Amino acid sequence: MDATEKHGAQYAAGGAYGPDAVATSMQRGDGGFGRDQQTYYDHPVLQKPHWKWEIVTYFFVGGIAAASSALAALAAAGGDPDDALLVRNARYSALAGALVSGALLVKDLGRPDRFLNMLRIVKLKSPMSVGVYVLSLFSMNAGLRALEQLRADGHVPFAVPGWIAKPLRVSTGAPSTALMACYTGVLVSATAIPVWFTGRRHIPAIFVCSAASTGAALQNGLLALTGGSARTSKKLAVIELIASSAEAILLLHWRLSVGESAKPLFRGTRGRRLERFTLVGGLALPALLLLPSVVSRRPRHDPALGLIAAAAALFGGYVLRESVVYAGRDSASDARAYLRHPE
Amino acid sequence: MSTPEHGFFTDVTLCIGCKACEVACKQWNQLPADGYALSGNSYDNTNGLSATTWRHVAFVEQMDRVEPSASRWMMMSDVCKHCTNAGCLEACPTGAIIRNEFNDVFVQPDVCNGCGYCVPSCPFGVVAIQPQSGIAQKCTLCYDRQKDGLEPACAKSCPTESITFGPIEELRALAEARVAKLQAEGREAHLYGVDGPETRDVGALNAFFLIPDRPEVFNLPPNPVLPSKFQRAAYTSGLLGALALGAVGLAVFRPKPGSA
């Protein structure tokens, strides 16, 4: 005799326990379970992460800051005089992003001195601890570059002494920038939340791609506002196109390869929002707007178009971080997803 | 000074659901009340562990309509598991979560900064942020009482010895004997948190249980994960992505011959 015959469909379906527990239990008249009980009244096994808009915004701004810093370094290394304006904009925005990031983390913790508690120890096993040092080194690097830029622009009369600048540049440049772009993805992946840990092969790479596409979009927008050259704008558009295509492919692959545990991210209201504002509005729309300037041999500069594309891409990037963070809260509440996870 | 590992053995077959452990824990640790909401889930109006509830008695009513005499009513007093490989401890960036001299997982309240990363890192959903203090809190295994040679408040108050406290080795021997006795009587009984599949990632639990049914019946995960094991795949994914996009950037910004 199988469970359905023995206890009736309501037990086998197992869906009768939840917020309406009192009503359903009175209807059934037994107040409890059958022998084939799947969960404990569907009460969550896991606690919900408390992260709110501060952390969502930090993930978003931190990614843009990292990408801006990388774009500044790459453009400076390329040495094209047309790109000088990009280098300047990107260096300043990287520092601004780093400062905003720190402020957001302090806001989340509640008091500034609480940030210092994390500088007591270095713990490579904790992505949160790694992240604190990544952000600190990244901020130092961004500060140094911005100072150098201020000096080059003639705003400050002194230069950072070489014995400070050189080791700082070597030790903090590329590694801290790369980690700054991806560690937030590692941070959410290395948890017990099903939607996050089952996405561990996708989330960090998606965050990096989103950092690059939103960073390039922001720089393109700034370039349009500050009157940059069409050639620089085209280079940024190429980077944004490649990054956002990779991001879209990774998102779709994640969606197709993962099972029930990613339900809170890809289905329902949140799934539609992610589709509308990230996949379509944030990735496809800017790509369509940018494509003509990328494929044409003589790039035309259209600031208005650039600004629209940038705004859409930036909003899409924000919605991506928001969706991933809040899907984690829903996933933590889903007892079934965790009790049955395949790992 | 070396102290033998101390922990809890909680025997579901002895629990009568009196909730003395919940009350004693709240009183000794001066934890605030959680309100008077009724859940409708048997006699369980606590629902689960939280930052202000460090012992929680679950009530499982299994009704057998075909053979009413086979119906069961089980109670289980849940608590922090004090894992050998503790996800919260590994995740803590401040070093607030430590393993104390009794080998229990303890949150130092003056060091915790409320970052909340331990919360999604606990595979059992135990530790949580307390909104009033803004820091992470959970069962301390009555660290203060242990230091004075007393047993924790919950174990002290348990009238049926469903909760026993003591050196882990002694507790395991006691638990094995209890399982053997129950099984000899033809009753279902096994240990959760000693050497079963649930210990694959998190290791043996310093607070382990004797349960007469599958773990999920008591909201215990059959397969709890240790989050740090996901780091390698995650870092690989992120750094490969960064490397690939860095290469794209280099190619895009490389000086064109004859252009400059």
Coordinates of C-alpha atoms in Angstrom, one line a residue:
Chain A
M1 CA 0.0 0.0 0.0
D2 CA 1.6 3.3 -1.0
A3 CA 1.5 6.5 1.0
T4 CA -1.2 8.1 -1.1
E5 CA -3.7 5.2 -0.5
K6 CA -2.9 4.9 3.1
H7 CA -3.2 8.6 4.2
G8 CA -5.0 10.3 1.4
A9 CA -3.7 12.7 -1.1
Q10 CA -3.3 15.6 1.4
Y11 CA -0.5 13.8 3.1
A12 CA 1.3 12.6 0.0
A13 CA 1.1 16.1 -1.5
G14 CA 2.6 17.3 1.7
G15 CA 1.7 20.9 0.9
A16 CA -0.9 21.4 3.6
Y17 CA 1.5 22.9 6.2
G18 CA 2.3 26.5 6.2
P19 CA 0.9 29.9 7.2
D20 CA -2.7 28.4 7.2
A21 CA -1.6 25.7 9.5
V22 CA -4.4 26.3 12.0
A23 CA -7.1 26.2 9.4
T24 CA -5.8 23.2 7.6
S25 CA -5.1 21.4 10.8
M26 CA -8.7 22.0 12.1
Q27 CA -10.1 20.8 8.7
R28 CA -8.1 17.6 8.9
G29 CA -9.0 17.2 12.6
D30 CA -5.7 15.6 13.5
G31 CA -3.4 18.6 13.9
G32 CA -0.4 16.6 12.7
F33 CA 1.4 14.5 10.1
G34 CA 1.2 11.1 8.5
R35 CA 4.0 8.7 8.6
D36 CA 5.3 10.0 5.3
Q37 CA 6.0 13.4 6.7
Q38 CA 8.5 15.3 4.5
T39 CA 9.2 18.5 6.6
Y40 CA 8.5 20.0 10.0
Y41 CA 5.4 22.1 9.2
D42 CA 7.5 23.5 6.4
H43 CA 9.2 25.7 9.0
P44 CA 12.5 27.0 7.5
V45 CA 15.6 24.9 8.4
L46 CA 17.9 27.9 7.8
Q47 CA 18.0 31.4 9.1
K48 CA 17.5 34.2 6.7
P49 CA 20.5 36.5 5.9
H50 CA 19.7 40.0 7.1
W51 CA 21.4 41.8 4.1
K52 CA 19.3 44.7 2.7
W53 CA 19.8 47.5 0.3
E54 CA 23.1 48.5 1.7
I55 CA 24.7 45.2 0.7
V56 CA 22.9 45.1 -2.6
T57 CA 24.2 48.6 -3.4
Y58 CA 27.6 47.7 -2.2
F59 CA 27.8 44.6 -4.5
F60 CA 26.7 46.9 -7.4
V61 CA 29.0 49.9 -6.6
G62 CA 31.9 47.7 -5.7
G63 CA 31.7 46.0 -9.0
I64 CA 31.6 49.2 -10.9
A65 CA 34.6 50.6 -8.9
A66 CA 36.6 47.5 -9.7
A67 CA 35.8 47.7 -13.4
S68 CA 36.5 51.4 -13.5
S69 CA 39.9 50.8 -12.0
A70 CA 40.7 48.0 -14.5
L71 CA 39.5 50.2 -17.4
A72 CA 41.8 53.1 -16.2
A73 CA 44.8 50.8 -15.9
L74 CA 44.2 49.1 -19.3
A75 CA 43.6 52.4 -21.1
A76 CA 46.6 54.0 -19.4
A77 CA 48.7 51.0 -20.5
G78 CA 47.4 51.3 -24.1
G79 CA 48.7 54.9 -24.2
D80 CA 46.3 56.2 -26.8
P81 CA 46.0 59.9 -26.2
D82 CA 42.3 59.8 -27.1
D83 CA 41.8 57.6 -24.1
A84 CA 43.3 60.1 -21.6
L85 CA 39.8 61.4 -20.6
L86 CA 38.6 57.9 -19.9
V87 CA 41.7 57.3 -17.7
R88 CA 40.9 60.4 -15.7
N89 CA 37.2 59.7 -15.4
A90 CA 37.7 56.0 -14.5
R91 CA 40.4 56.8 -11.8
Y92 CA 38.2 59.3 -10.1
S93 CA 35.1 57.1 -10.3
A94 CA 37.1 54.1 -8.9
L95 CA 38.0 56.1 -5.8
A96 CA 34.5 57.4 -5.5
G97 CA 33.1 53.9 -5.7
A98 CA 35.6 52.6 -3.1
L99 CA 34.6 55.4 -0.7
V100 CA 30.9 54.7 -1.2
S101 CA 31.5 51.0 -0.7
G102 CA 33.2 51.6 2.7
A103 CA 30.4 53.9 3.7
L104 CA 27.7 51.3 2.7
L105 CA 29.4 48.6 4.7
V106 CA 29.6 50.8 7.8
K107 CA 26.0 51.7 7.3
D108 CA 25.1 48.0 7.3
L109 CA 27.2 47.3 10.4
G110 CA 25.6 50.3 12.3
R111 CA 28.7 51.9 13.8
P112 CA 32.1 52.9 12.1
D113 CA 34.2 51.2 14.8
R114 CA 32.5 47.8 14.0
F115 CA 34.4 47.8 10.7
L116 CA 37.7 47.7 12.7
N117 CA 36.7 44.5 14.4
M118 CA 37.3 42.8 11.1
L119 CA 40.9 44.0 10.9
R120 CA 41.8 42.1 14.1
I121 CA 42.5 38.9 12.1
V122 CA 43.2 37.6 8.6
K123 CA 41.2 34.5 7.8
L124 CA 41.6 33.1 4.3
K125 CA 38.8 30.6 4.9
S126 CA 36.3 33.3 5.3
P127 CA 35.3 35.2 2.1
M128 CA 34.1 38.0 4.3
S129 CA 37.5 38.4 5.9
V130 CA 39.2 38.2 2.5
G131 CA 36.8 40.7 1.2
V132 CA 37.6 43.3 3.9
Y133 CA 41.3 43.2 3.0
V134 CA 40.5 43.2 -0.8
L135 CA 38.4 46.3 -0.3
S136 CA 41.0 47.9 1.9
L137 CA 43.8 47.3 -0.6
F138 CA 41.6 48.2 -3.5
S139 CA 40.7 51.5 -1.9
M140 CA 44.4 52.3 -1.2
N141 CA 45.2 51.6 -4.8
A142 CA 42.2 53.6 -6.1
G143 CA 43.3 56.5 -3.8
L144 CA 46.8 56.4 -5.0
R145 CA 45.8 56.4 -8.7
A146 CA 43.3 59.3 -8.1
L147 CA 46.1 61.2 -6.3
E148 CA 48.4 60.7 -9.3
Q149 CA 45.6 61.8 -11.6
L150 CA 45.0 64.9 -9.4
R151 CA 48.7 65.7 -9.7
A152 CA 48.7 65.2 -13.4
D153 CA 45.7 67.5 -13.7
G154 CA 47.5 70.1 -11.6
H155 CA 45.1 70.1 -8.7
V156 CA 47.7 69.0 -6.1
P157 CA 51.2 70.3 -6.0
F158 CA 52.9 67.2 -4.6
A159 CA 53.5 63.7 -5.8
V160 CA 53.2 60.5 -3.8
P161 CA 56.8 59.5 -2.9
G162 CA 58.0 56.7 -5.1
W163 CA 58.9 54.4 -2.1
I164 CA 55.3 54.4 -1.1
A165 CA 53.7 54.4 -4.5
K166 CA 55.7 51.7 -6.2
P167 CA 55.3 48.8 -3.8
L168 CA 51.6 49.8 -3.3
R169 CA 51.1 49.8 -7.1
V170 CA 52.8 46.4 -7.6
S171 CA 51.1 44.7 -4.6
T172 CA 47.6 46.0 -4.9
G173 CA 46.9 46.7 -8.5
A174 CA 45.6 43.7 -10.6
P175 CA 45.0 41.2 -7.8
S176 CA 42.9 43.5 -5.6
T177 CA 41.0 44.7 -8.7
A178 CA 40.2 41.2 -9.9
L179 CA 39.2 40.0 -6.5
M180 CA 37.1 43.2 -5.9
A181 CA 35.1 42.3 -9.0
C182 CA 34.4 38.7 -8.0
Y183 CA 34.7 38.1 -4.3
T184 CA 31.1 39.3 -3.6
G185 CA 30.0 36.3 -5.8
V186 CA 32.2 34.0 -3.7
L187 CA 30.7 35.5 -0.6
V188 CA 27.2 34.5 -1.4
S189 CA 28.2 31.2 -3.0
A190 CA 30.1 29.9 0.1
T191 CA 27.0 29.7 2.3
A192 CA 24.4 27.1 3.2
I193 CA 21.6 28.8 1.1
P194 CA 20.6 26.5 -1.7
V195 CA 20.0 29.1 -4.4
W196 CA 23.4 30.5 -3.7
F197 CA 25.6 27.4 -3.3
T198 CA 24.1 25.6 -6.2
G199 CA 25.0 28.7 -8.3
R200 CA 28.6 28.8 -7.1
R201 CA 30.0 28.1 -10.6
H202 CA 27.9 30.8 -12.1
I203 CA 27.4 33.7 -9.6
P204 CA 31.0 34.9 -9.3
A205 CA 31.6 34.9 -13.1
I206 CA 28.2 36.6 -13.6
F207 CA 29.2 39.2 -11.0
V208 CA 32.5 39.8 -12.8
C209 CA 30.7 40.2 -16.2
S210 CA 28.1 42.5 -14.6
A211 CA 30.9 44.6 -13.0
A212 CA 32.6 44.9 -16.4
S213 CA 29.4 45.7 -18.3
T214 CA 28.1 48.2 -15.8
G215 CA 31.6 49.7 -15.3
A216 CA 32.0 50.2 -19.1
A217 CA 28.5 51.6 -19.3
L218 CA 29.2 54.1 -16.6
Q219 CA 32.4 55.2 -18.2
N220 CA 30.7 55.5 -21.6
G221 CA 28.0 57.6 -19.9
L222 CA 30.6 59.8 -18.2
L223 CA 32.5 60.1 -21.5
A224 CA 29.3 61.2 -23.2
L225 CA 28.9 63.9 -20.5
T226 CA 32.5 65.1 -20.6
G227 CA 32.8 65.1 -24.4
G228 CA 35.1 62.1 -25.0
S229 CA 36.3 60.8 -28.3
A230 CA 34.1 58.5 -30.4
R231 CA 37.1 56.0 -30.7
T232 CA 37.3 55.6 -26.9
S233 CA 33.5 55.2 -26.7
K234 CA 33.7 52.5 -29.3
K235 CA 36.3 50.6 -27.3
L236 CA 34.2 50.7 -24.2
A237 CA 31.2 49.6 -26.2
V238 CA 33.1 46.5 -27.4
I239 CA 34.0 45.6 -23.9
E240 CA 30.5 46.1 -22.7
L241 CA 29.1 44.0 -25.5
I242 CA 31.4 41.1 -24.8
A243 CA 30.9 41.3 -21.1
S244 CA 27.1 41.5 -21.3
S245 CA 26.9 38.7 -23.9
A246 CA 29.0 36.5 -21.5
E247 CA 26.7 37.5 -18.6
A248 CA 23.6 36.7 -20.5
I249 CA 25.0 33.3 -21.6
L250 CA 26.0 32.5 -18.0
L251 CA 22.6 33.5 -16.6
L252 CA 20.8 31.4 -19.1
H253 CA 23.1 28.4 -18.5
W254 CA 22.6 28.7 -14.8
R255 CA 18.9 28.9 -15.2
L256 CA 18.8 25.8 -17.4
S257 CA 21.3 23.7 -15.5
V258 CA 20.0 24.2 -12.0
G259 CA 16.9 22.6 -10.6
E260 CA 14.3 23.5 -8.0
S261 CA 16.7 25.2 -5.7
A262 CA 17.0 28.3 -8.0
K263 CA 13.2 28.7 -8.0
P264 CA 13.3 31.9 -5.8
L265 CA 15.5 33.6 -8.4
F266 CA 14.1 32.6 -11.7
R267 CA 10.4 32.1 -11.1
G268 CA 7.6 34.4 -10.0
T269 CA 7.8 38.1 -9.6
R270 CA 11.5 38.2 -9.0
G271 CA 12.1 36.0 -12.0
R272 CA 10.1 38.3 -14.2
R273 CA 11.9 41.3 -12.8
L274 CA 15.3 39.7 -13.5
E275 CA 14.2 38.9 -17.1
R276 CA 12.7 42.3 -17.8
F277 CA 15.3 44.6 -16.3
T278 CA 18.5 42.6 -16.4
L279 CA 18.3 40.2 -19.3
V280 CA 16.2 42.4 -21.7
G281 CA 16.6 46.0 -20.3
G282 CA 20.2 45.7 -18.9
L283 CA 21.9 43.4 -21.4
A284 CA 19.9 43.1 -24.7
L285 CA 18.7 46.7 -25.0
P286 CA 22.2 48.4 -24.5
A287 CA 23.7 45.8 -26.8
L288 CA 21.2 46.8 -29.5
L289 CA 21.9 50.5 -29.0
L290 CA 25.7 50.0 -29.0
L291 CA 25.9 47.6 -31.9
P292 CA 25.7 50.2 -34.7
S293 CA 28.6 52.2 -33.4
V294 CA 30.6 49.0 -32.9
V295 CA 30.2 47.5 -36.3
S296 CA 30.5 50.8 -38.3
R297 CA 33.9 51.5 -39.6
R298 CA 33.8 55.2 -38.7
P299 CA 32.1 55.4 -35.3
R300 CA 29.6 58.2 -34.9
H301 CA 29.3 59.7 -31.5
D302 CA 25.8 60.1 -30.1
P303 CA 25.9 61.2 -26.5
A304 CA 22.1 60.9 -25.9
L305 CA 22.1 57.3 -27.2
G306 CA 25.2 56.5 -25.0
L307 CA 23.4 57.9 -21.9
I308 CA 20.3 55.8 -22.5
A309 CA 22.3 52.7 -23.0
A310 CA 24.4 53.4 -19.9
A311 CA 21.3 54.0 -17.7
A312 CA 19.6 50.8 -18.8
A313 CA 22.8 48.7 -18.3
L314 CA 23.3 50.2 -14.8
F315 CA 19.8 49.6 -13.7
G316 CA 20.0 46.0 -15.0
G317 CA 23.2 45.5 -13.0
Y318 CA 21.5 46.7 -9.9
V319 CA 18.5 44.5 -10.4
L320 CA 20.8 41.5 -10.8
R321 CA 22.5 42.1 -7.4
E322 CA 19.1 42.8 -5.8
S323 CA 17.6 39.6 -7.2
V324 CA 20.5 37.4 -6.2
V325 CA 20.6 38.8 -2.6
Y326 CA 16.8 38.7 -2.0
A327 CA 16.5 35.3 -3.7
G328 CA 18.8 34.1 -0.9
R329 CA 16.4 35.2 1.7
D330 CA 13.5 33.3 0.1
S331 CA 15.7 30.2 -0.5
A332 CA 16.5 30.1 3.2
S333 CA 12.8 30.0 4.0
D334 CA 12.3 27.0 1.6
A335 CA 12.7 24.0 3.9
R336 CA 12.1 21.6 1.1
A337 CA 14.9 23.0 -1.1
Y338 CA 17.5 22.5 1.7
L339 CA 16.3 19.2 3.0
R340 CA 16.4 17.7 -0.5
H341 CA 19.4 19.4 -1.9
P342 CA 21.5 17.1 -4.1
E343 CA 25.0 18.0 -2.9
Chain B
M1 CA 44.6 23.1 31.5
S2 CA 42.9 20.5 29.3
T3 CA 39.2 19.9 29.8
P4 CA 37.5 17.0 28.2
E5 CA 35.1 17.9 25.4
H6 CA 31.6 18.6 26.8
G7 CA 28.3 18.5 25.1
F8 CA 24.7 17.5 25.0
F9 CA 23.0 14.2 24.3
T10 CA 19.3 14.8 23.6
D11 CA 17.1 11.7 23.6
V12 CA 13.8 12.2 21.7
T13 CA 12.3 9.1 23.1
L14 CA 12.5 10.5 26.6
C15 CA 11.2 14.0 25.9
I16 CA 7.8 14.8 27.3
G17 CA 7.5 18.3 25.7
C18 CA 7.3 20.2 29.0
K19 CA 9.5 23.0 27.6
A20 CA 11.3 23.4 30.9
C21 CA 14.6 23.6 28.9
E22 CA 13.2 26.5 26.8
V23 CA 12.2 28.4 30.0
A24 CA 15.4 27.6 31.9
C25 CA 17.5 28.7 29.0
K26 CA 15.6 32.0 28.6
Q27 CA 15.8 32.7 32.4
W28 CA 19.5 31.9 32.9
N29 CA 20.6 33.7 29.7
Q30 CA 18.2 36.6 30.3
L31 CA 16.8 36.3 26.8
P32 CA 13.8 38.5 25.8
A33 CA 10.4 37.0 25.2
D34 CA 9.3 36.3 21.6
G35 CA 5.6 37.2 21.9
Y36 CA 2.4 35.1 22.2
A37 CA 1.6 34.1 18.6
L38 CA 0.0 30.7 18.2
S39 CA 1.4 28.7 15.3
G40 CA -1.3 26.0 15.1
N41 CA 1.4 23.4 14.8
S42 CA 0.6 21.1 17.7
Y43 CA 2.0 22.5 20.9
D44 CA 4.9 24.2 19.2
N45 CA 4.4 28.0 19.4
T46 CA 8.2 28.7 19.4
N47 CA 8.6 27.3 15.8
G48 CA 12.4 27.2 15.8
L49 CA 15.7 28.4 17.2
S50 CA 16.5 32.1 16.9
A51 CA 18.8 34.7 18.4
T52 CA 16.6 34.8 21.5
T53 CA 15.6 31.2 21.6
W54 CA 18.5 28.8 22.2
R55 CA 16.4 25.7 23.0
H56 CA 13.3 24.8 21.0
V57 CA 11.0 21.9 21.6
A58 CA 9.5 20.5 18.4
F59 CA 6.2 18.6 18.5
V60 CA 5.7 15.9 15.9
E61 CA 2.2 14.3 15.7
Q62 CA 2.2 11.4 13.4
M63 CA -1.4 10.1 13.0
D64 CA -2.0 6.7 11.4
R65 CA -5.6 6.6 10.3
V66 CA -5.5 3.0 9.3
E67 CA -3.9 1.8 12.5
P68 CA -4.6 4.5 15.2
S69 CA -2.6 2.6 17.8
A70 CA 0.5 3.1 15.6
S71 CA 0.2 6.8 15.9
R72 CA 3.1 8.6 17.5
W73 CA 3.6 11.9 19.3
M74 CA 7.2 12.8 19.5
M75 CA 9.0 15.8 21.0
M76 CA 12.5 16.9 20.4
S77 CA 14.4 19.7 22.2
D78 CA 16.6 21.3 19.5
V79 CA 19.8 23.3 20.2
C80 CA 23.0 24.5 18.6
K81 CA 24.9 21.5 17.4
H82 CA 28.4 22.8 18.3
C83 CA 29.8 21.2 15.2
T84 CA 33.3 19.8 14.9
N85 CA 33.6 21.8 11.6
A86 CA 31.5 24.8 12.3
G87 CA 30.3 26.8 9.3
C88 CA 29.6 29.9 11.5
L89 CA 33.1 29.8 13.0
E90 CA 34.8 29.4 9.6
A91 CA 32.7 32.3 8.2
C92 CA 33.3 34.8 11.1
P93 CA 35.6 37.6 9.8
T94 CA 36.2 39.1 13.3
G95 CA 37.3 36.0 15.2
A96 CA 34.3 36.6 17.5
I97 CA 33.2 33.0 17.1
I98 CA 35.7 30.7 18.8
R99 CA 36.0 27.2 20.1
N100 CA 36.3 27.5 23.9
E101 CA 38.2 25.3 26.4
F102 CA 35.2 22.9 26.5
N103 CA 35.4 22.6 22.7
D104 CA 32.1 24.3 22.3
V105 CA 31.4 27.0 19.6
F106 CA 31.0 30.3 21.4
V107 CA 30.2 33.8 20.1
Q108 CA 32.2 36.5 22.0
P109 CA 29.6 39.3 22.2
D110 CA 32.2 42.1 22.6
V111 CA 34.0 41.1 19.5
C112 CA 31.1 40.3 17.1
N113 CA 30.4 43.3 14.8
G114 CA 27.0 42.0 13.5
C115 CA 28.2 41.5 9.9
G116 CA 25.7 38.5 9.8
Y117 CA 27.9 36.3 7.6
C118 CA 27.7 33.4 10.1
V119 CA 23.9 33.4 9.7
P120 CA 23.7 32.0 6.1
S121 CA 26.8 29.9 6.9
C122 CA 25.2 27.8 9.6
P123 CA 24.0 24.6 7.9
F124 CA 21.5 24.0 10.8
G125 CA 19.9 27.5 10.9
V126 CA 20.9 28.2 14.5
V127 CA 22.8 31.4 14.8
A128 CA 20.9 34.7 14.1
I129 CA 21.3 38.4 14.5
Q130 CA 19.5 39.8 17.5
P131 CA 17.8 43.0 16.4
Q132 CA 18.2 44.8 19.8
S133 CA 21.9 44.2 20.2
G134 CA 22.7 43.9 16.5
I135 CA 25.1 41.0 17.1
A136 CA 24.9 37.3 16.4
Q137 CA 23.7 35.2 19.2
K138 CA 23.1 31.5 19.9
C139 CA 23.5 28.8 22.5
T140 CA 26.7 29.2 24.5
L141 CA 26.3 25.8 26.1
C142 CA 26.1 27.9 29.3
Y143 CA 29.8 28.7 29.1
D144 CA 29.5 30.8 32.3
R145 CA 27.9 27.8 34.2
Q146 CA 30.5 25.4 32.8
K147 CA 33.3 27.5 34.0
D148 CA 31.9 27.2 37.5
G149 CA 31.5 23.4 37.1
L150 CA 27.7 23.5 36.7
E151 CA 25.7 21.8 34.0
P152 CA 23.9 24.0 31.5
A153 CA 20.5 25.4 32.6
C154 CA 18.5 23.2 30.1
A155 CA 20.1 20.0 31.1
K156 CA 19.7 20.9 34.8
S157 CA 16.0 21.6 34.4
C158 CA 15.1 18.5 32.2
P159 CA 12.9 16.3 34.4
T160 CA 13.3 13.1 32.3
E161 CA 17.0 13.3 31.5
S162 CA 16.1 13.6 27.8
I163 CA 18.8 16.3 27.8
T164 CA 22.0 15.0 29.3
F165 CA 25.2 17.0 29.6
G166 CA 28.7 15.6 30.1
P167 CA 32.0 14.6 28.5
I168 CA 31.3 13.6 24.9
E169 CA 32.9 10.1 25.2
E170 CA 30.6 9.2 28.1
L171 CA 27.6 10.6 26.4
R172 CA 28.3 8.5 23.3
A173 CA 28.6 5.4 25.3
L174 CA 25.3 6.2 27.0
A175 CA 23.6 6.9 23.7
E176 CA 24.9 3.7 22.1
A177 CA 23.5 1.7 25.0
R178 CA 20.2 3.4 24.7
V179 CA 20.0 2.8 21.0
A180 CA 20.8 -0.9 21.5
K181 CA 18.1 -1.2 24.2
L182 CA 15.4 0.5 22.1
Q183 CA 16.3 -1.6 19.0
A184 CA 16.2 -4.8 21.1
E185 CA 12.6 -3.7 22.1
G186 CA 11.9 -3.5 18.4
R187 CA 11.6 0.3 18.3
E188 CA 13.2 2.5 15.6
A189 CA 16.1 4.5 17.0
H190 CA 19.3 6.0 15.7
L191 CA 21.8 8.7 16.5
Y192 CA 22.0 11.9 14.6
G193 CA 25.4 13.6 14.7
V194 CA 27.8 10.8 15.8
D195 CA 28.9 9.1 12.6
G196 CA 26.0 9.1 10.2
P197 CA 25.9 10.6 6.7
E198 CA 25.0 14.0 8.3
T199 CA 28.5 14.2 9.7
R200 CA 30.1 14.1 6.3
D201 CA 30.9 17.8 6.1
V202 CA 30.3 19.2 9.5
G203 CA 31.9 16.3 11.5
A204 CA 30.6 14.9 14.7
L205 CA 28.3 17.2 16.6
N206 CA 29.0 18.1 20.2
A207 CA 25.2 18.3 20.7
F208 CA 23.8 15.1 19.2
F209 CA 20.4 13.4 19.2
L210 CA 18.7 10.1 19.5
I211 CA 15.8 10.2 17.0
P212 CA 13.2 7.5 16.3
D213 CA 12.5 8.7 12.7
R214 CA 14.2 10.3 9.7
P215 CA 16.1 13.6 10.5
E216 CA 13.9 15.8 8.3
V217 CA 10.9 14.9 10.5
F218 CA 12.5 17.0 13.3
N219 CA 13.7 19.7 10.9
L220 CA 17.3 18.3 11.1
P221 CA 18.9 18.4 7.6
P222 CA 19.9 14.8 6.5
N223 CA 22.7 16.3 4.5
P224 CA 24.0 19.6 6.2
V225 CA 26.6 21.4 4.1
L226 CA 29.8 23.0 5.2
P227 CA 29.8 26.2 3.1
S228 CA 33.6 26.6 2.9
K229 CA 33.7 23.6 0.6
F230 CA 32.0 25.7 -2.1
Q231 CA 34.8 28.3 -2.1
R232 CA 37.2 26.6 -4.5
A233 CA 34.6 26.4 -7.3
A234 CA 33.4 30.0 -6.6
Y235 CA 36.9 31.5 -6.7
T236 CA 37.7 29.6 -9.8
S237 CA 34.6 30.9 -11.5
G238 CA 35.2 34.5 -10.5
L239 CA 38.9 34.6 -11.2
L240 CA 38.5 32.9 -14.6
G241 CA 35.9 35.4 -15.5
A242 CA 38.2 38.3 -14.4
L243 CA 41.1 36.8 -16.3
A244 CA 39.1 36.4 -19.5
L245 CA 37.7 40.0 -19.3
G246 CA 41.1 41.3 -18.5
A247 CA 42.4 39.7 -21.7
V248 CA 39.5 41.3 -23.7
G249 CA 40.4 44.7 -22.2
L250 CA 44.1 44.3 -23.1
A251 CA 43.2 43.4 -26.6
V252 CA 40.8 46.3 -27.0
F253 CA 43.1 49.0 -25.6
R254 CA 46.4 47.7 -27.1
P255 CA 48.2 50.4 -29.1
K256 CA 47.4 50.1 -32.8
P257 CA 50.4 50.2 -35.1
G258 CA 50.6 53.6 -36.7
S259 CA 47.8 55.1 -34.7
A260 CA 49.9 56.9 -32.1

